[in-house]
C-alpha positions in Angstrom: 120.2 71.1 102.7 120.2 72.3 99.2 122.2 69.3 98.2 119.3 67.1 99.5 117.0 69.7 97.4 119.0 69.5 94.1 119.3 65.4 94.5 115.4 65.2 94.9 114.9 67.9 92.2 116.8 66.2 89.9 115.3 62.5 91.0 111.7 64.2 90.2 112.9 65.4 86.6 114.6 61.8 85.4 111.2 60.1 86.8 111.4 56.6 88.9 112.4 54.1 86.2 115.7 55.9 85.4 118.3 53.4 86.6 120.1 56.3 88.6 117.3 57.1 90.5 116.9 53.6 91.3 120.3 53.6 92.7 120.0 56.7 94.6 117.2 55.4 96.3 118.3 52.1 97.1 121.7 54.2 98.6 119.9 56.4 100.6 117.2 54.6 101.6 114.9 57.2 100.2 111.1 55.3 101.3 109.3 58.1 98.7 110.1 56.5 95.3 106.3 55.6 94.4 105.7 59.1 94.8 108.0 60.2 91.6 106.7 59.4 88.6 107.8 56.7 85.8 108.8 58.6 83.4 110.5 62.0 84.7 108.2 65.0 85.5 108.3 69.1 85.1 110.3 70.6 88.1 110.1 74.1 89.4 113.9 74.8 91.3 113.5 78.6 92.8 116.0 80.8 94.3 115.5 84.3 96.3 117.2 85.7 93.1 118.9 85.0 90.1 122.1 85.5 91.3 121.8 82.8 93.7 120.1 80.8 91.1 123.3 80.9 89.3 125.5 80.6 91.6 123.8 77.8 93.7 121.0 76.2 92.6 121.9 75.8 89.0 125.1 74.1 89.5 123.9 71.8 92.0 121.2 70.6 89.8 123.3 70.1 87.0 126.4 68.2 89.0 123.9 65.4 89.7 122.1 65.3 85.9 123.5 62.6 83.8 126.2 64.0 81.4 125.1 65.1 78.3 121.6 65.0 78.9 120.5 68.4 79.3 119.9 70.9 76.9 119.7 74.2 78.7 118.6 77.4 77.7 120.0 80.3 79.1 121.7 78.6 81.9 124.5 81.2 82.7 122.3 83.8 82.5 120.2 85.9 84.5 116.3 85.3 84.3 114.6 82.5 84.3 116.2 79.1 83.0 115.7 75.6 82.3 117.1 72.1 81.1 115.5 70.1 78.8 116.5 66.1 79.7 116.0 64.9 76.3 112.6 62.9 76.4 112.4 63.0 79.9 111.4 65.7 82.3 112.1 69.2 82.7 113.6 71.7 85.0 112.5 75.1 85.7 114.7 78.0 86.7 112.3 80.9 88.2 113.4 83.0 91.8 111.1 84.0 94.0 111.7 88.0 93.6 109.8 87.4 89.8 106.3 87.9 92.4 103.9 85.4 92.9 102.3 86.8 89.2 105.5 85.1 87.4 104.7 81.3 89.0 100.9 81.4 87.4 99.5 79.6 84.7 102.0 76.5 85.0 102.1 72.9 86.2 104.4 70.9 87.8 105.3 67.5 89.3 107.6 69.0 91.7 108.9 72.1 93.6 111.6 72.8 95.4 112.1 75.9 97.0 115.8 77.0 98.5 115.5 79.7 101.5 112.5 81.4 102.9 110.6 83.5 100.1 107.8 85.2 100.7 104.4 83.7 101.4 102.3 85.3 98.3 104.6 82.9 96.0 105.4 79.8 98.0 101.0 79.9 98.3 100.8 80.5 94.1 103.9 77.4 93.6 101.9 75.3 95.5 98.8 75.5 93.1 100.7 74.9 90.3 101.1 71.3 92.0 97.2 70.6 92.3 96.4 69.3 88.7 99.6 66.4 88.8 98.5 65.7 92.4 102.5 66.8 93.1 104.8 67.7 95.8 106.9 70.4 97.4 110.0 70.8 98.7 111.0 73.6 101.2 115.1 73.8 102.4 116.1 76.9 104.6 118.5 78.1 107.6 115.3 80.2 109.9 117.6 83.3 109.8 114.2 85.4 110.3 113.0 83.8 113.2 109.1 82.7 113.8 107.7 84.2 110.2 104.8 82.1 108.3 106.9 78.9 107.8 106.9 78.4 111.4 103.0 79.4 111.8 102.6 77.3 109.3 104.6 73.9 109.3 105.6 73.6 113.1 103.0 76.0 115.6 100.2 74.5 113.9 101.2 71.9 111.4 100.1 72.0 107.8 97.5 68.8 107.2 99.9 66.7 105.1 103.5 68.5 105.8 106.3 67.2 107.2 109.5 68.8 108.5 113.1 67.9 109.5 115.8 69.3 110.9 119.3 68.2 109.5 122.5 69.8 111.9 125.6 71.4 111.0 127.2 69.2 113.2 126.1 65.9 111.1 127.7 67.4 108.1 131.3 65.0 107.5 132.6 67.4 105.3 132.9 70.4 107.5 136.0 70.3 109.5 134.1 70.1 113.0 136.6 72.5 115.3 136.1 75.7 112.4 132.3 75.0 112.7 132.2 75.2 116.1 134.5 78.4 116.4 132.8 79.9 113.7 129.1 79.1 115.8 130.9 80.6 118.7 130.6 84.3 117.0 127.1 84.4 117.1 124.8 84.6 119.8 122.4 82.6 121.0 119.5 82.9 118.8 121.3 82.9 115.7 123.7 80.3 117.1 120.5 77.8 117.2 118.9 78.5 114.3 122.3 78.1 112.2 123.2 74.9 114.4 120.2 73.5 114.4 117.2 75.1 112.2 115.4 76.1 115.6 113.1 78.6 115.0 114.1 81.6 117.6 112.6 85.1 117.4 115.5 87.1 116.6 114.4 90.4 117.9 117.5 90.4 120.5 119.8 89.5 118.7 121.9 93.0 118.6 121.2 93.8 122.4 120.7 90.3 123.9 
């Protein structure tokens, strides 16, 4: 899942007339390239915290980025961060334990969002999307059972959301027995939501 976020993140930055986003799409079969615009856009990538910033998000942005096309500042480093692509768009390094406060007074094309933050800033990323008309991106394991995400994308669907689930099990490079023995430790409601992104209330999981 944050893969898939990193590839769109970085798709939204180099804008839809770069020739490698061209040829993502076209591999993929992504149907959403109209939706990215020409010429590379400003991109908001958060993390719960700047350790997984570095450790995750970071490095998968950068591993699909065009070689020597980013200047970064301060991208080994804890804070916020970002990568200039030369003339094209821009990436944004914030994490969602900065409060809703740090995400105001910005714009962006794009946001994507890796694990369940709180609700205060996914609600303040979203209005930094309103004046470029843009789009957000939301990849998580529900680890915390029924919370707002699952009020507010799947009980009663946001107008304009979508959702998708994306299983362990499709995943060709994970050797298939270790997932399956490793699934095996947990019980049922974590087992589901780790398998499969269900949403399970997690209450019993210690005394099931």
């Amino acid at each position: 899942k944050s893969v898939l976020g990193a590839q769109i993140a970085v798709a939204w930055a180099l804008g839809r007339d770069h020739p490698d986003v061209k040829r993502w799409a076209h591999l993929n079969a992504w149907p959403h390239l109209d939706r990215i615009p020409a010429a590379g856009g400003r991109v908001c990538c958060t993390s719960l915290t700047s350790n997984e910033s570095m450790r995750v998000q970071r490095p998968l942005v950068e591993a699909y980025l065009p070689p020597g096309l980013a200047r970064w500042r301060n991208r080994y480093g804890a804070g916020e961060a970002h990568a200039d692509l030369k003339g094209a768009g821009l990436l944004l390094f914030k994490t969602a334990d900065q409060g809703a406060r740090a995400f105001q007074a910005d714009s962006w094309d794009f946001f994507w969002g890796d694990e369940e933050m709180p609700e205060p800033v996914w609600n303040e990323a979203m209005m930094r999307l309103v004046d470029r008309r843009g789009h957000g991106l939301k990849t998580m394991t529900p680890l915390r059972g029924k919370t707002w995400v699952y009020d507010r994308f799947f009980d009663d669907k946001e107008e304009g959301s979508a959702t998708s689930a994306i299983w362990g099990e499709h995943n060709p490079h994970i050797p298939a027995d270790a997932l399956a023995a490793q699934l095996r430790t947990y019980g049922q409601h974590e087992r589901a939501a780790r398998a499969r992104g269900e949403f399970t209330s997690l209450e019993g999981r210690v005394y099931e």
